[in-house]
Amino acid sequence: QVQLVESGGGLVQAGGSLRLSCAASISISTINRMGWFRQAPGKQRELVARITSGGSTNYADSVKGRFTISRDNAKNMVYLQMNSLKPEDTAVYYCNLDHDYPKNLVVWGQGTLVTVSS
């Protein structure tokens, strides 16, 4: 059973920074896409950032220029560096694994809470 374990969430003041980490129980070097999603109270889960096996990244417009996703394949880790945090970034952040072949595999972590105070 593939597992993803997030860490690094917490309470931070607006303008501050946090780094989220996601540890995978399998090698992620060939996994097509690793990503971070978030879900705020009363809202749908949304994509925050994603990185492909080739290193290509994409970000939600709301976090561009403030958040950076990275992956360390040797350690089977994915990170989300969050700078200039805003109260609207408050949410539970989930790590996601999405792979296509030989069959589609989608795995979610348990989530880590990020709270940004104004």
mmCIF file of N, CA and C in Angstrom:
data_model
loop_
_atom_site.group_PDB
_atom_site.id
_atom_site.type_symbol
_atom_site.label_atom_id
_atom_site.label_comp_id
_atom_site.label_asym_id
_atom_site.label_seq_id
_atom_site.Cartn_x
_atom_site.Cartn_y
_atom_site.Cartn_z
ATOM 1 N N GLN A 1 0.840 -1.191 0.000
ATOM 2 C CA GLN A 1 0.000 0.000 0.000
ATOM 3 C C GLN A 1 0.880 1.248 0.000
ATOM 4 N N VAL A 2 0.667 2.093 -0.995
ATOM 5 C CA VAL A 2 1.451 3.314 -1.108
ATOM 6 C C VAL A 2 0.939 4.329 -0.097
ATOM 7 N N GLN A 3 1.865 4.955 0.613
ATOM 8 C CA GLN A 3 1.484 5.966 1.600
ATOM 9 C C GLN A 3 2.232 7.264 1.370
ATOM 10 N N LEU A 4 1.534 8.352 1.632
ATOM 11 C CA LEU A 4 2.124 9.685 1.608
ATOM 12 C C LEU A 4 1.896 10.307 2.982
ATOM 13 N N VAL A 5 2.949 10.856 3.563
ATOM 14 C CA VAL A 5 2.840 11.462 4.890
ATOM 15 C C VAL A 5 3.339 12.896 4.819
ATOM 16 N N GLU A 6 2.418 13.825 5.111
ATOM 17 C CA GLU A 6 2.774 15.239 5.092
ATOM 18 C C GLU A 6 3.232 15.708 6.469
ATOM 19 N N SER A 7 4.043 16.745 6.462
ATOM 20 C CA SER A 7 4.453 17.399 7.707
ATOM 21 C C SER A 7 4.800 18.844 7.393
ATOM 22 N N GLY A 8 4.904 19.647 8.460
ATOM 23 C CA GLY A 8 5.346 21.026 8.291
ATOM 24 C C GLY A 8 4.270 22.074 8.430
ATOM 25 N N GLY A 9 3.030 21.655 8.580
ATOM 26 C CA GLY A 9 1.958 22.639 8.753
ATOM 27 C C GLY A 9 2.036 23.293 10.123
ATOM 28 N N GLY A 10 1.232 24.329 10.287
ATOM 29 C CA GLY A 10 1.206 25.019 11.570
ATOM 30 C C GLY A 10 0.577 26.391 11.448
ATOM 31 N N LEU A 11 0.778 27.172 12.503
ATOM 32 C CA LEU A 11 0.240 28.532 12.569
ATOM 33 C C LEU A 11 1.346 29.523 12.260
ATOM 34 N N VAL A 12 1.057 30.451 11.361
ATOM 35 C CA VAL A 12 2.042 31.462 10.975
ATOM 36 C C VAL A 12 1.319 32.784 10.737
ATOM 37 N N GLN A 13 2.015 33.875 10.973
ATOM 38 C CA GLN A 13 1.431 35.186 10.717
ATOM 39 C C GLN A 13 1.487 35.515 9.232
ATOM 40 N N ALA A 14 0.580 36.347 8.824
ATOM 41 C CA ALA A 14 0.587 36.804 7.431
ATOM 42 C C ALA A 14 1.950 37.394 7.085
ATOM 43 N N GLY A 15 2.423 37.051 5.896
ATOM 44 C CA GLY A 15 3.745 37.480 5.454
ATOM 45 C C GLY A 15 4.847 36.497 5.782
ATOM 46 N N GLY A 16 4.530 35.507 6.596
ATOM 47 C CA GLY A 16 5.524 34.518 6.986
ATOM 48 C C GLY A 16 5.681 33.403 5.976
ATOM 49 N N SER A 17 6.491 32.422 6.356
ATOM 50 C CA SER A 17 6.809 31.296 5.464
ATOM 51 C C SER A 17 6.655 29.973 6.198
ATOM 52 N N LEU A 18 6.361 28.954 5.427
ATOM 53 C CA LEU A 18 6.353 27.575 5.906
ATOM 54 C C LEU A 18 6.847 26.682 4.778
ATOM 55 N N ARG A 19 7.424 25.545 5.156
ATOM 56 C CA ARG A 19 7.779 24.545 4.158
ATOM 57 C C ARG A 19 7.086 23.239 4.523
ATOM 58 N N LEU A 20 6.268 22.762 3.604
ATOM 59 C CA LEU A 20 5.610 21.478 3.777
ATOM 60 C C LEU A 20 6.453 20.383 3.146
ATOM 61 N N SER A 21 6.431 19.216 3.785
ATOM 62 C CA SER A 21 7.154 18.060 3.267
ATOM 63 C C SER A 21 6.192 16.907 3.093
ATOM 64 N N CYS A 22 6.471 16.088 2.098
ATOM 65 C CA CYS A 22 5.664 14.897 1.835
ATOM 66 C C CYS A 22 6.617 13.729 1.614
ATOM 67 N N ALA A 23 6.500 12.717 2.467
ATOM 68 C CA ALA A 23 7.340 11.528 2.369
ATOM 69 C C ALA A 23 6.529 10.404 1.741
ATOM 70 N N ALA A 24 7.052 9.821 0.675
ATOM 71 C CA ALA A 24 6.389 8.717 -0.017
ATOM 72 C C ALA A 24 7.002 7.388 0.400
ATOM 73 N N SER A 25 6.160 6.362 0.446
ATOM 74 C CA SER A 25 6.631 5.032 0.863
ATOM 75 C C SER A 25 7.201 4.234 -0.301
ATOM 76 N N ILE A 26 7.187 4.831 -1.507
ATOM 77 C CA ILE A 26 7.742 4.178 -2.686
ATOM 78 C C ILE A 26 8.690 5.143 -3.388
ATOM 79 N N SER A 27 9.440 4.613 -4.324
ATOM 80 C CA SER A 27 10.285 5.474 -5.147
ATOM 81 C C SER A 27 9.395 6.357 -6.030
ATOM 82 N N ILE A 28 9.701 7.651 -6.042
ATOM 83 C CA ILE A 28 8.880 8.568 -6.843
ATOM 84 C C ILE A 28 9.591 9.025 -8.114
ATOM 85 N N SER A 29 10.756 8.474 -8.385
ATOM 86 C CA SER A 29 11.559 8.982 -9.503
ATOM 87 C C SER A 29 10.835 8.879 -10.836
ATOM 88 N N THR A 30 9.990 7.870 -11.014
ATOM 89 C CA THR A 30 9.280 7.710 -12.287
ATOM 90 C C THR A 30 7.799 8.031 -12.178
ATOM 91 N N ILE A 31 7.371 8.516 -11.039
ATOM 92 C CA ILE A 31 5.961 8.880 -10.885
ATOM 93 C C ILE A 31 5.654 10.100 -11.750
ATOM 94 N N ASN A 32 4.597 9.989 -12.545
ATOM 95 C CA ASN A 32 4.300 11.037 -13.530
ATOM 96 C C ASN A 32 4.126 12.420 -12.898
ATOM 97 N N ARG A 33 3.318 12.488 -11.857
ATOM 98 C CA ARG A 33 2.999 13.789 -11.262
ATOM 99 C C ARG A 33 2.905 13.666 -9.732
ATOM 100 N N MET A 34 3.570 14.596 -9.067
ATOM 101 C CA MET A 34 3.417 14.770 -7.617
ATOM 102 C C MET A 34 2.877 16.176 -7.402
ATOM 103 N N GLY A 35 1.950 16.295 -6.472
ATOM 104 C CA GLY A 35 1.357 17.619 -6.313
ATOM 105 C C GLY A 35 0.912 17.908 -4.904
ATOM 106 N N TRP A 36 0.555 19.158 -4.706
ATOM 107 C CA TRP A 36 -0.048 19.642 -3.469
ATOM 108 C C TRP A 36 -1.404 20.250 -3.803
ATOM 109 N N PHE A 37 -2.394 19.828 -3.042
ATOM 110 C CA PHE A 37 -3.734 20.388 -3.131
ATOM 111 C C PHE A 37 -4.082 20.989 -1.778
ATOM 112 N N ARG A 38 -5.118 21.798 -1.738
ATOM 113 C CA ARG A 38 -5.569 22.323 -0.452
ATOM 114 C C ARG A 38 -7.092 22.426 -0.439
ATOM 115 N N GLN A 39 -7.620 22.380 0.778
ATOM 116 C CA GLN A 39 -9.058 22.505 0.944
ATOM 117 C C GLN A 39 -9.334 23.390 2.151
ATOM 118 N N ALA A 40 -9.933 24.533 1.885
ATOM 119 C CA ALA A 40 -10.324 25.447 2.938
ATOM 120 C C ALA A 40 -11.735 25.088 3.424
ATOM 121 N N PRO A 41 -12.087 25.477 4.635
ATOM 122 C CA PRO A 41 -13.423 25.160 5.156
ATOM 123 C C PRO A 41 -14.526 25.649 4.222
ATOM 124 N N GLY A 42 -15.448 24.744 3.892
ATOM 125 C CA GLY A 42 -16.570 25.106 3.044
ATOM 126 C C GLY A 42 -16.261 25.229 1.571
ATOM 127 N N LYS A 43 -15.034 24.882 1.186
ATOM 128 C CA LYS A 43 -14.640 25.006 -0.228
ATOM 129 C C LYS A 43 -14.192 23.662 -0.772
ATOM 130 N N GLN A 44 -14.137 23.582 -2.097
ATOM 131 C CA GLN A 44 -13.678 22.368 -2.746
ATOM 132 C C GLN A 44 -12.158 22.280 -2.703
ATOM 133 N N ARG A 45 -11.666 21.064 -2.776
ATOM 134 C CA ARG A 45 -10.228 20.861 -2.851
ATOM 135 C C ARG A 45 -9.730 21.419 -4.176
ATOM 136 N N GLU A 46 -8.590 22.107 -4.131
ATOM 137 C CA GLU A 46 -8.054 22.722 -5.343
ATOM 138 C C GLU A 46 -6.568 22.426 -5.480
ATOM 139 N N LEU A 47 -6.121 22.403 -6.719
ATOM 140 C CA LEU A 47 -4.703 22.207 -6.993
ATOM 141 C C LEU A 47 -3.938 23.466 -6.610
ATOM 142 N N VAL A 48 -2.844 23.264 -5.892
ATOM 143 C CA VAL A 48 -1.946 24.364 -5.536
ATOM 144 C C VAL A 48 -0.729 24.362 -6.446
ATOM 145 N N ALA A 49 -0.080 23.206 -6.568
ATOM 146 C CA ALA A 49 1.127 23.104 -7.376
ATOM 147 C C ALA A 49 1.349 21.646 -7.742
ATOM 148 N N ARG A 50 1.999 21.441 -8.877
ATOM 149 C CA ARG A 50 2.263 20.097 -9.351
ATOM 150 C C ARG A 50 3.623 20.069 -10.038
ATOM 151 N N ILE A 51 4.301 18.936 -9.916
ATOM 152 C CA ILE A 51 5.593 18.768 -10.571
ATOM 153 C C ILE A 51 5.617 17.408 -11.237
ATOM 154 N N THR A 52 6.100 17.366 -12.475
ATOM 155 C CA THR A 52 6.146 16.122 -13.219
ATOM 156 C C THR A 52 7.464 15.393 -12.988
ATOM 157 N N SER A 53 7.540 14.170 -13.505
ATOM 158 C CA SER A 53 8.766 13.402 -13.380
ATOM 159 C C SER A 53 9.922 14.086 -14.106
ATOM 160 N N GLY A 54 9.600 14.892 -15.101
ATOM 161 C CA GLY A 54 10.628 15.613 -15.833
ATOM 162 C C GLY A 54 10.994 16.946 -15.217
ATOM 163 N N GLY A 55 10.300 17.312 -14.145
ATOM 164 C CA GLY A 55 10.619 18.553 -13.442
ATOM 165 C C GLY A 55 9.785 19.747 -13.843
ATOM 166 N N SER A 56 8.849 19.566 -14.753
ATOM 167 C CA SER A 56 7.965 20.684 -15.120
ATOM 168 C C SER A 56 7.001 20.966 -13.981
ATOM 169 N N THR A 57 6.720 22.251 -13.786
ATOM 170 C CA THR A 57 5.842 22.651 -12.690
ATOM 171 C C THR A 57 4.685 23.494 -13.194
ATOM 172 N N ASN A 58 3.598 23.449 -12.457
ATOM 173 C CA ASN A 58 2.517 24.399 -12.680
ATOM 174 C C ASN A 58 1.895 24.757 -11.344
ATOM 175 N N TYR A 59 1.365 25.977 -11.294
ATOM 176 C CA TYR A 59 0.862 26.531 -10.044
ATOM 177 C C TYR A 59 -0.511 27.160 -10.239
ATOM 178 N N ALA A 60 -1.279 27.165 -9.171
ATOM 179 C CA ALA A 60 -2.511 27.942 -9.174
ATOM 180 C C ALA A 60 -2.142 29.418 -9.282
ATOM 181 N N ASP A 61 -2.969 30.172 -9.970
ATOM 182 C CA ASP A 61 -2.686 31.603 -10.143
ATOM 183 C C ASP A 61 -2.531 32.305 -8.796
ATOM 184 N N SER A 62 -3.275 31.855 -7.809
ATOM 185 C CA SER A 62 -3.283 32.529 -6.507
ATOM 186 C C SER A 62 -1.973 32.373 -5.736
ATOM 187 N N VAL A 63 -1.122 31.420 -6.146
ATOM 188 C CA VAL A 63 0.124 31.196 -5.405
ATOM 189 C C VAL A 63 1.369 31.444 -6.250
ATOM 190 N N LYS A 64 1.190 31.750 -7.513
ATOM 191 C CA LYS A 64 2.346 31.978 -8.391
ATOM 192 C C LYS A 64 3.218 33.095 -7.833
ATOM 193 N N GLY A 65 4.514 32.840 -7.823
ATOM 194 C CA GLY A 65 5.459 33.832 -7.315
ATOM 195 C C GLY A 65 5.659 33.775 -5.818
ATOM 196 N N ARG A 66 4.829 33.006 -5.127
ATOM 197 C CA ARG A 66 4.955 32.902 -3.661
ATOM 198 C C ARG A 66 5.305 31.485 -3.220
ATOM 199 N N PHE A 67 4.798 30.485 -3.925
ATOM 200 C CA PHE A 67 5.015 29.085 -3.553
ATOM 201 C C PHE A 67 5.944 28.428 -4.569
ATOM 202 N N THR A 68 6.734 27.459 -4.104
ATOM 203 C CA THR A 68 7.622 26.698 -4.971
ATOM 204 C C THR A 68 7.523 25.226 -4.606
ATOM 205 N N ILE A 69 7.249 24.402 -5.602
ATOM 206 C CA ILE A 69 7.216 22.948 -5.398
ATOM 207 C C ILE A 69 8.528 22.354 -5.888
ATOM 208 N N SER A 70 8.996 21.353 -5.171
ATOM 209 C CA SER A 70 10.225 20.663 -5.584
ATOM 210 C C SER A 70 10.132 19.205 -5.171
ATOM 211 N N ARG A 71 10.986 18.395 -5.773
ATOM 212 C CA ARG A 71 11.000 16.967 -5.423
ATOM 213 C C ARG A 71 12.430 16.495 -5.311
ATOM 214 N N ASP A 72 12.668 15.623 -4.366
ATOM 215 C CA ASP A 72 13.966 14.988 -4.186
ATOM 216 C C ASP A 72 13.745 13.500 -4.400
ATOM 217 N N ASN A 73 14.024 13.045 -5.613
ATOM 218 C CA ASN A 73 13.745 11.642 -5.942
ATOM 219 C C ASN A 73 14.600 10.676 -5.126
ATOM 220 N N ALA A 74 15.783 11.088 -4.767
ATOM 221 C CA ALA A 74 16.669 10.204 -3.997
ATOM 222 C C ALA A 74 16.104 9.917 -2.609
ATOM 223 N N LYS A 75 15.368 10.889 -2.074
ATOM 224 C CA LYS A 75 14.791 10.742 -0.738
ATOM 225 C C LYS A 75 13.300 10.422 -0.774
ATOM 226 N N ASN A 76 12.741 10.362 -1.968
ATOM 227 C CA ASN A 76 11.294 10.130 -2.123
ATOM 228 C C ASN A 76 10.476 11.180 -1.385
ATOM 229 N N MET A 77 10.895 12.435 -1.574
ATOM 230 C CA MET A 77 10.266 13.553 -0.876
ATOM 231 C C MET A 77 9.784 14.600 -1.872
ATOM 232 N N VAL A 78 8.696 15.249 -1.516
ATOM 233 C CA VAL A 78 8.191 16.397 -2.263
ATOM 234 C C VAL A 78 8.000 17.523 -1.264
ATOM 235 N N TYR A 79 8.334 18.736 -1.690
ATOM 236 C CA TYR A 79 8.269 19.884 -0.790
ATOM 237 C C TYR A 79 7.411 20.990 -1.390
ATOM 238 N N LEU A 80 6.867 21.798 -0.515
ATOM 239 C CA LEU A 80 6.171 23.003 -0.943
ATOM 240 C C LEU A 80 6.658 24.152 -0.063
ATOM 241 N N GLN A 81 7.464 25.019 -0.642
ATOM 242 C CA GLN A 81 7.930 26.203 0.056
ATOM 243 C C GLN A 81 6.905 27.305 -0.143
ATOM 244 N N MET A 82 6.379 27.805 0.971
ATOM 245 C CA MET A 82 5.324 28.819 0.910
ATOM 246 C C MET A 82 5.826 30.101 1.554
ATOM 247 N N ASN A 83 5.929 31.151 0.753
ATOM 248 C CA ASN A 83 6.381 32.454 1.245
ATOM 249 C C ASN A 83 5.264 33.475 1.121
ATOM 250 N N SER A 84 5.430 34.579 1.812
ATOM 251 C CA SER A 84 4.437 35.676 1.761
ATOM 252 C C SER A 84 3.023 35.148 1.960
ATOM 253 N N LEU A 85 2.870 34.351 2.995
ATOM 254 C CA LEU A 85 1.574 33.714 3.234
ATOM 255 C C LEU A 85 0.496 34.737 3.561
ATOM 256 N N LYS A 86 -0.712 34.412 3.124
ATOM 257 C CA LYS A 86 -1.873 35.273 3.328
ATOM 258 C C LYS A 86 -2.947 34.508 4.107
ATOM 259 N N PRO A 87 -3.829 35.210 4.791
ATOM 260 C CA PRO A 87 -4.903 34.491 5.511
ATOM 261 C C PRO A 87 -5.712 33.578 4.592
ATOM 262 N N GLU A 88 -5.860 33.950 3.339
ATOM 263 C CA GLU A 88 -6.624 33.112 2.409
ATOM 264 C C GLU A 88 -5.899 31.841 2.008
ATOM 265 N N ASP A 89 -4.655 31.684 2.440
ATOM 266 C CA ASP A 89 -3.936 30.426 2.224
ATOM 267 C C ASP A 89 -4.279 29.397 3.300
ATOM 268 N N THR A 90 -5.031 29.792 4.304
ATOM 269 C CA THR A 90 -5.416 28.871 5.370
ATOM 270 C C THR A 90 -6.229 27.718 4.803
ATOM 271 N N ALA A 91 -5.775 26.496 5.070
ATOM 272 C CA ALA A 91 -6.424 25.308 4.522
ATOM 273 C C ALA A 91 -5.701 24.064 5.034
ATOM 274 N N VAL A 92 -6.321 22.924 4.773
ATOM 275 C CA VAL A 92 -5.610 21.652 4.930
ATOM 276 C C VAL A 92 -4.926 21.360 3.599
ATOM 277 N N TYR A 93 -3.644 21.099 3.666
ATOM 278 C CA TYR A 93 -2.845 20.840 2.468
ATOM 279 C C TYR A 93 -2.592 19.340 2.342
ATOM 280 N N TYR A 94 -2.849 18.832 1.144
ATOM 281 C CA TYR A 94 -2.727 17.408 0.875
ATOM 282 C C TYR A 94 -1.672 17.146 -0.186
ATOM 283 N N CYS A 95 -0.841 16.151 0.069
ATOM 284 C CA CYS A 95 0.100 15.677 -0.935
ATOM 285 C C CYS A 95 -0.617 14.671 -1.832
ATOM 286 N N ASN A 96 -0.264 14.688 -3.101
ATOM 287 C CA ASN A 96 -0.936 13.826 -4.082
ATOM 288 C C ASN A 96 0.069 13.187 -5.014
ATOM 289 N N LEU A 97 -0.160 11.907 -5.282
ATOM 290 C CA LEU A 97 0.624 11.140 -6.255
ATOM 291 C C LEU A 97 -0.329 10.714 -7.361
ATOM 292 N N ASP A 98 0.083 10.910 -8.603
ATOM 293 C CA ASP A 98 -0.778 10.617 -9.751
ATOM 294 C C ASP A 98 0.073 9.995 -10.842
ATOM 295 N N HIS A 99 -0.189 8.716 -11.118
ATOM 296 C CA HIS A 99 0.644 7.991 -12.094
ATOM 297 C C HIS A 99 -0.242 7.267 -13.086
ATOM 298 N N ASP A 100 0.238 7.151 -14.322
ATOM 299 C CA ASP A 100 -0.613 6.652 -15.407
ATOM 300 C C ASP A 100 -0.419 5.183 -15.773
ATOM 301 N N TYR A 101 0.792 4.673 -15.691
ATOM 302 C CA TYR A 101 1.108 3.372 -16.296
ATOM 303 C C TYR A 101 1.802 2.453 -15.315
ATOM 304 N N PRO A 102 1.488 1.137 -15.269
ATOM 305 C CA PRO A 102 0.600 0.417 -16.180
ATOM 306 C C PRO A 102 -0.882 0.620 -15.907
ATOM 307 N N LYS A 103 -1.240 1.118 -14.755
ATOM 308 C CA LYS A 103 -2.625 1.494 -14.508
ATOM 309 C C LYS A 103 -2.628 2.770 -13.683
ATOM 310 N N ASN A 104 -3.714 3.493 -13.771
ATOM 311 C CA ASN A 104 -3.788 4.768 -13.063
ATOM 312 C C ASN A 104 -3.726 4.544 -11.566
ATOM 313 N N LEU A 105 -2.861 5.297 -10.937
ATOM 314 C CA LEU A 105 -2.688 5.220 -9.487
ATOM 315 C C LEU A 105 -2.777 6.627 -8.934
ATOM 316 N N VAL A 106 -3.699 6.827 -8.012
ATOM 317 C CA VAL A 106 -3.846 8.122 -7.345
ATOM 318 C C VAL A 106 -3.841 7.878 -5.839
ATOM 319 N N VAL A 107 -2.954 8.569 -5.141
ATOM 320 C CA VAL A 107 -2.811 8.403 -3.697
ATOM 321 C C VAL A 107 -2.833 9.778 -3.043
ATOM 322 N N TRP A 108 -3.498 9.859 -1.896
ATOM 323 C CA TRP A 108 -3.565 11.100 -1.117
ATOM 324 C C TRP A 108 -2.940 10.888 0.260
ATOM 325 N N GLY A 109 -2.313 11.916 0.759
ATOM 326 C CA GLY A 109 -1.870 11.903 2.139
ATOM 327 C C GLY A 109 -3.027 12.272 3.055
ATOM 328 N N GLN A 110 -2.735 12.306 4.347
ATOM 329 C CA GLN A 110 -3.791 12.574 5.330
ATOM 330 C C GLN A 110 -4.041 14.061 5.522
ATOM 331 N N GLY A 111 -3.123 14.878 5.043
ATOM 332 C CA GLY A 111 -3.297 16.321 5.123
ATOM 333 C C GLY A 111 -2.581 16.944 6.302
ATOM 334 N N THR A 112 -2.185 18.187 6.132
ATOM 335 C CA THR A 112 -1.576 18.953 7.210
ATOM 336 C C THR A 112 -2.178 20.353 7.196
ATOM 337 N N LEU A 113 -2.537 20.838 8.374
ATOM 338 C CA LEU A 113 -3.251 22.107 8.483
ATOM 339 C C LEU A 113 -2.290 23.287 8.495
ATOM 340 N N VAL A 114 -2.566 24.250 7.643
ATOM 341 C CA VAL A 114 -1.844 25.515 7.627
ATOM 342 C C VAL A 114 -2.825 26.625 7.985
ATOM 343 N N THR A 115 -2.489 27.374 9.011
ATOM 344 C CA THR A 115 -3.329 28.481 9.445
ATOM 345 C C THR A 115 -2.512 29.767 9.401
ATOM 346 N N VAL A 116 -3.009 30.743 8.654
ATOM 347 C CA VAL A 116 -2.319 32.020 8.520
ATOM 348 C C VAL A 116 -3.163 33.088 9.202
ATOM 349 N N SER A 117 -2.594 33.691 10.222
ATOM 350 C CA SER A 117 -3.317 34.717 10.970
ATOM 351 C C SER A 117 -3.020 36.107 10.414
ATOM 352 N N SER A 118 -4.013 36.969 10.507
ATOM 353 C CA SER A 118 -3.839 38.329 9.966
ATOM 354 C C SER A 118 -3.264 39.275 11.011
#
